[in-house]
C-alpha positions as CSV (number, residue, x, y, z in Angstrom):
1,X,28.5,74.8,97.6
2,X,31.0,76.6,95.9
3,X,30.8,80.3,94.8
4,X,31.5,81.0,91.2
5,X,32.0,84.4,90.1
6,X,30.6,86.2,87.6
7,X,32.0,86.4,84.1
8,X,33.0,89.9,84.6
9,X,34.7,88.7,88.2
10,X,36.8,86.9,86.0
11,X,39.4,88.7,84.4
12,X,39.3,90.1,80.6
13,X,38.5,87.7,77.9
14,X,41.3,87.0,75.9
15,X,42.1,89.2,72.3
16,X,38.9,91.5,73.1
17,X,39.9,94.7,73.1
18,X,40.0,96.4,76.9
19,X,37.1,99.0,75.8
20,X,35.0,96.0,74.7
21,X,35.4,93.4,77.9
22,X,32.2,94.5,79.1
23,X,30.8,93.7,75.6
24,X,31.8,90.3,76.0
25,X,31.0,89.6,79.9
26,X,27.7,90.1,79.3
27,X,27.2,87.8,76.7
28,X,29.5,85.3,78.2
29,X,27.3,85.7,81.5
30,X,24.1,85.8,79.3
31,X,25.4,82.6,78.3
32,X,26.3,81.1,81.5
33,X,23.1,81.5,82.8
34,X,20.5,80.5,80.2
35,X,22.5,77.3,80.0
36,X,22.1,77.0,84.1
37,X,18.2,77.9,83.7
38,X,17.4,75.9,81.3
39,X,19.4,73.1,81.6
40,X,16.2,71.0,83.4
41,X,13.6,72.7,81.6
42,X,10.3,70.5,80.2
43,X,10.4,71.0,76.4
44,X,7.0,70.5,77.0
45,X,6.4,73.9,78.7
46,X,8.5,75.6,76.1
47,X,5.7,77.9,74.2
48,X,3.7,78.7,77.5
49,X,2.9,82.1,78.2
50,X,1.8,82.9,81.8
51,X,-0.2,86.3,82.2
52,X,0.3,86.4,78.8
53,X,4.0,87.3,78.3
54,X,6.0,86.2,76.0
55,X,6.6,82.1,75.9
56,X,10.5,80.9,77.2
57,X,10.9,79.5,72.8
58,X,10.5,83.7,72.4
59,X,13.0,84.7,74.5
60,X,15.6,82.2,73.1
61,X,14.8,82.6,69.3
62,X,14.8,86.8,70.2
63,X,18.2,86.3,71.7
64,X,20.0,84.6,69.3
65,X,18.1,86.9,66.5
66,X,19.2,90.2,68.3
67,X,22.3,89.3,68.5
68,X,22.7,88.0,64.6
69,X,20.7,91.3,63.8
70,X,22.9,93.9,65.6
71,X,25.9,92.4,64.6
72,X,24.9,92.8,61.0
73,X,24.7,96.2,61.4
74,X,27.6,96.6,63.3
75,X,29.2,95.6,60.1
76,X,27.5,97.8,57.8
77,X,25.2,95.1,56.3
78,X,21.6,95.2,55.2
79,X,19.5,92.1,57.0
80,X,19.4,89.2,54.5
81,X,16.4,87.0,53.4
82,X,16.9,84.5,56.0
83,X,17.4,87.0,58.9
84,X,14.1,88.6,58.0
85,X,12.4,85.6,57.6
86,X,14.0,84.2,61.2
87,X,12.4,87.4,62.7
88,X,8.8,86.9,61.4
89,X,9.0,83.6,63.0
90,X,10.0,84.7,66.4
91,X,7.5,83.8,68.5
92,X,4.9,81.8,66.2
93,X,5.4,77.9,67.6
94,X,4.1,76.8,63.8
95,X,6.7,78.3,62.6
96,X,9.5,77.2,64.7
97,X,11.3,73.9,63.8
98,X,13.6,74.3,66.7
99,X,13.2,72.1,69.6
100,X,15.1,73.1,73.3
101,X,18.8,71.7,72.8
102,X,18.4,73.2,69.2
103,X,17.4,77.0,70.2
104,X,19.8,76.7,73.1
105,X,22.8,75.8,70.8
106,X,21.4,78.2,68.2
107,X,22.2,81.4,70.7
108,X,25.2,79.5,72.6
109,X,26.9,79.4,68.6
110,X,25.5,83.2,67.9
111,X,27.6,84.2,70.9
112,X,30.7,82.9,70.1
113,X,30.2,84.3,66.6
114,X,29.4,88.1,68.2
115,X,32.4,87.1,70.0
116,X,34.7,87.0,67.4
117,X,33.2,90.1,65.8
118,X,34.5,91.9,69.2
119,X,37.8,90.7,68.7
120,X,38.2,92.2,65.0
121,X,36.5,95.7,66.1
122,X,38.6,98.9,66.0
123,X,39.1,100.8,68.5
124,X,39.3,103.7,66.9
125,X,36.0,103.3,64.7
126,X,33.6,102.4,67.7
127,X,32.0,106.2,67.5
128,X,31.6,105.8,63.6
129,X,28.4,105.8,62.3
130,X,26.3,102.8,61.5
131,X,22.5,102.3,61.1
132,X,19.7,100.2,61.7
133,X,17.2,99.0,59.5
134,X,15.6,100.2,56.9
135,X,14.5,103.1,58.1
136,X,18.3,103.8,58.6
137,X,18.3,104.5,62.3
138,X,21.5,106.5,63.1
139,X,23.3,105.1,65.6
140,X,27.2,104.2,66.5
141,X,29.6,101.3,66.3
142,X,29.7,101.3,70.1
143,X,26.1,101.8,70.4
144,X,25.1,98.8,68.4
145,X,27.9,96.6,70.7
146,X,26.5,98.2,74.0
147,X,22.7,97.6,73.4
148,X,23.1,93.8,71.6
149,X,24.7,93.5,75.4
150,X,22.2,95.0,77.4
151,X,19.1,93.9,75.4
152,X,20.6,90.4,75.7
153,X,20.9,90.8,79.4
154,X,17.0,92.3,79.3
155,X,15.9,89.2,78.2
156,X,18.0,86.9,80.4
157,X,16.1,88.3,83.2
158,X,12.5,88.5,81.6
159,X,13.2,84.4,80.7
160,X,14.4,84.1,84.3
161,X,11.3,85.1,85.8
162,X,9.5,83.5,83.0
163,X,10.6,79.7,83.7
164,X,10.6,80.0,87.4
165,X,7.0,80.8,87.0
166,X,6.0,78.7,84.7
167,X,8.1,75.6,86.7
168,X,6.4,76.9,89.7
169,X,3.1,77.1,88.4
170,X,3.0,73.5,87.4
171,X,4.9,72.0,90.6
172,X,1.7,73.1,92.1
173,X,-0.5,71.1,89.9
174,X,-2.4,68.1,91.0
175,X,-0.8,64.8,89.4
């Protein structure tokens, strides 16, 4: 078998500014490895929640969501009507008309999009202010790129451990 290295491993990722390249390897990673994960997954097992955690269609629908959320602020804008409607359905399987390939394109499409956002940033704005929400958290340019990377990776792992129990949990199964 052949070792692949890691996004970061990899050299920069073209026009993102040098600051940034972590920014972007993680998302790039976070990408690389859902699609690796859940490339064999049931869609039939996709709303399960073992012990009670949150179900593999959460993590994916959270994903893409952060990401579309944070990057909205990074840009000084206010959430829209759809973006707060997408987040009340996070979660809630009625709700959802998204099947696997869908949600799985859905964030694979939100990353290239936070991608491009990375290559326009200013590298001399990244400690302006910006702010979340309504409640107007404060918060920076920089901060809002750093956390939609570092949440993104969060949930990467919780998923991870996620499907490999619920996969292992039903190869156990009588047939």
């Amino acid at each position: 078998m052949e070792y692949k290295r890691e996004v970061w491993q990899r050299g920069p990722v073209e026009n993102i500014p040098a600051l940034l390249q972590p920014i972007a390897h993680a998302m790039l990673q976070a990408r690389e490895e859902l699609y690796d994960m859940m490339k064999n997954f049931p869609e039939d097992l996709l709303w399960e929640r073992p012990g009670g955690v949150a179900s593999p269609a959460f993590h994916l629908q959270h994903l893409t969501g952060v990401l579309n959320r944070l990057f909205t602020y990074a840009k000084e804008e206010a959430l829209n009507d759809e973006q707060l409607h997408s987040l009340s359905l996070e979660g809630n399987k009625e709700g959802c008309p998204y099947d696997l390939a869908m949600l799985l394109e859905k964030f694979y499409g939100q990353v290239d999009l936070s991608l491009t956002e990375l290559k326009k940033a200013k590298i001399d704005m990244l400690t302006d202010r910006r702010v979340i929400g309504r409640q107007k958290i404060p918060t920076t340019l920089i901060g809002l790129y750093v956390h939609a990377a570092e949440h993104t990776m969060r949930h990467i792992g919780q998923l991870l451990v996620t499907v490999r129990v619920i996969q292992s949990s039903h190869l156990r199964q009588p047939l």
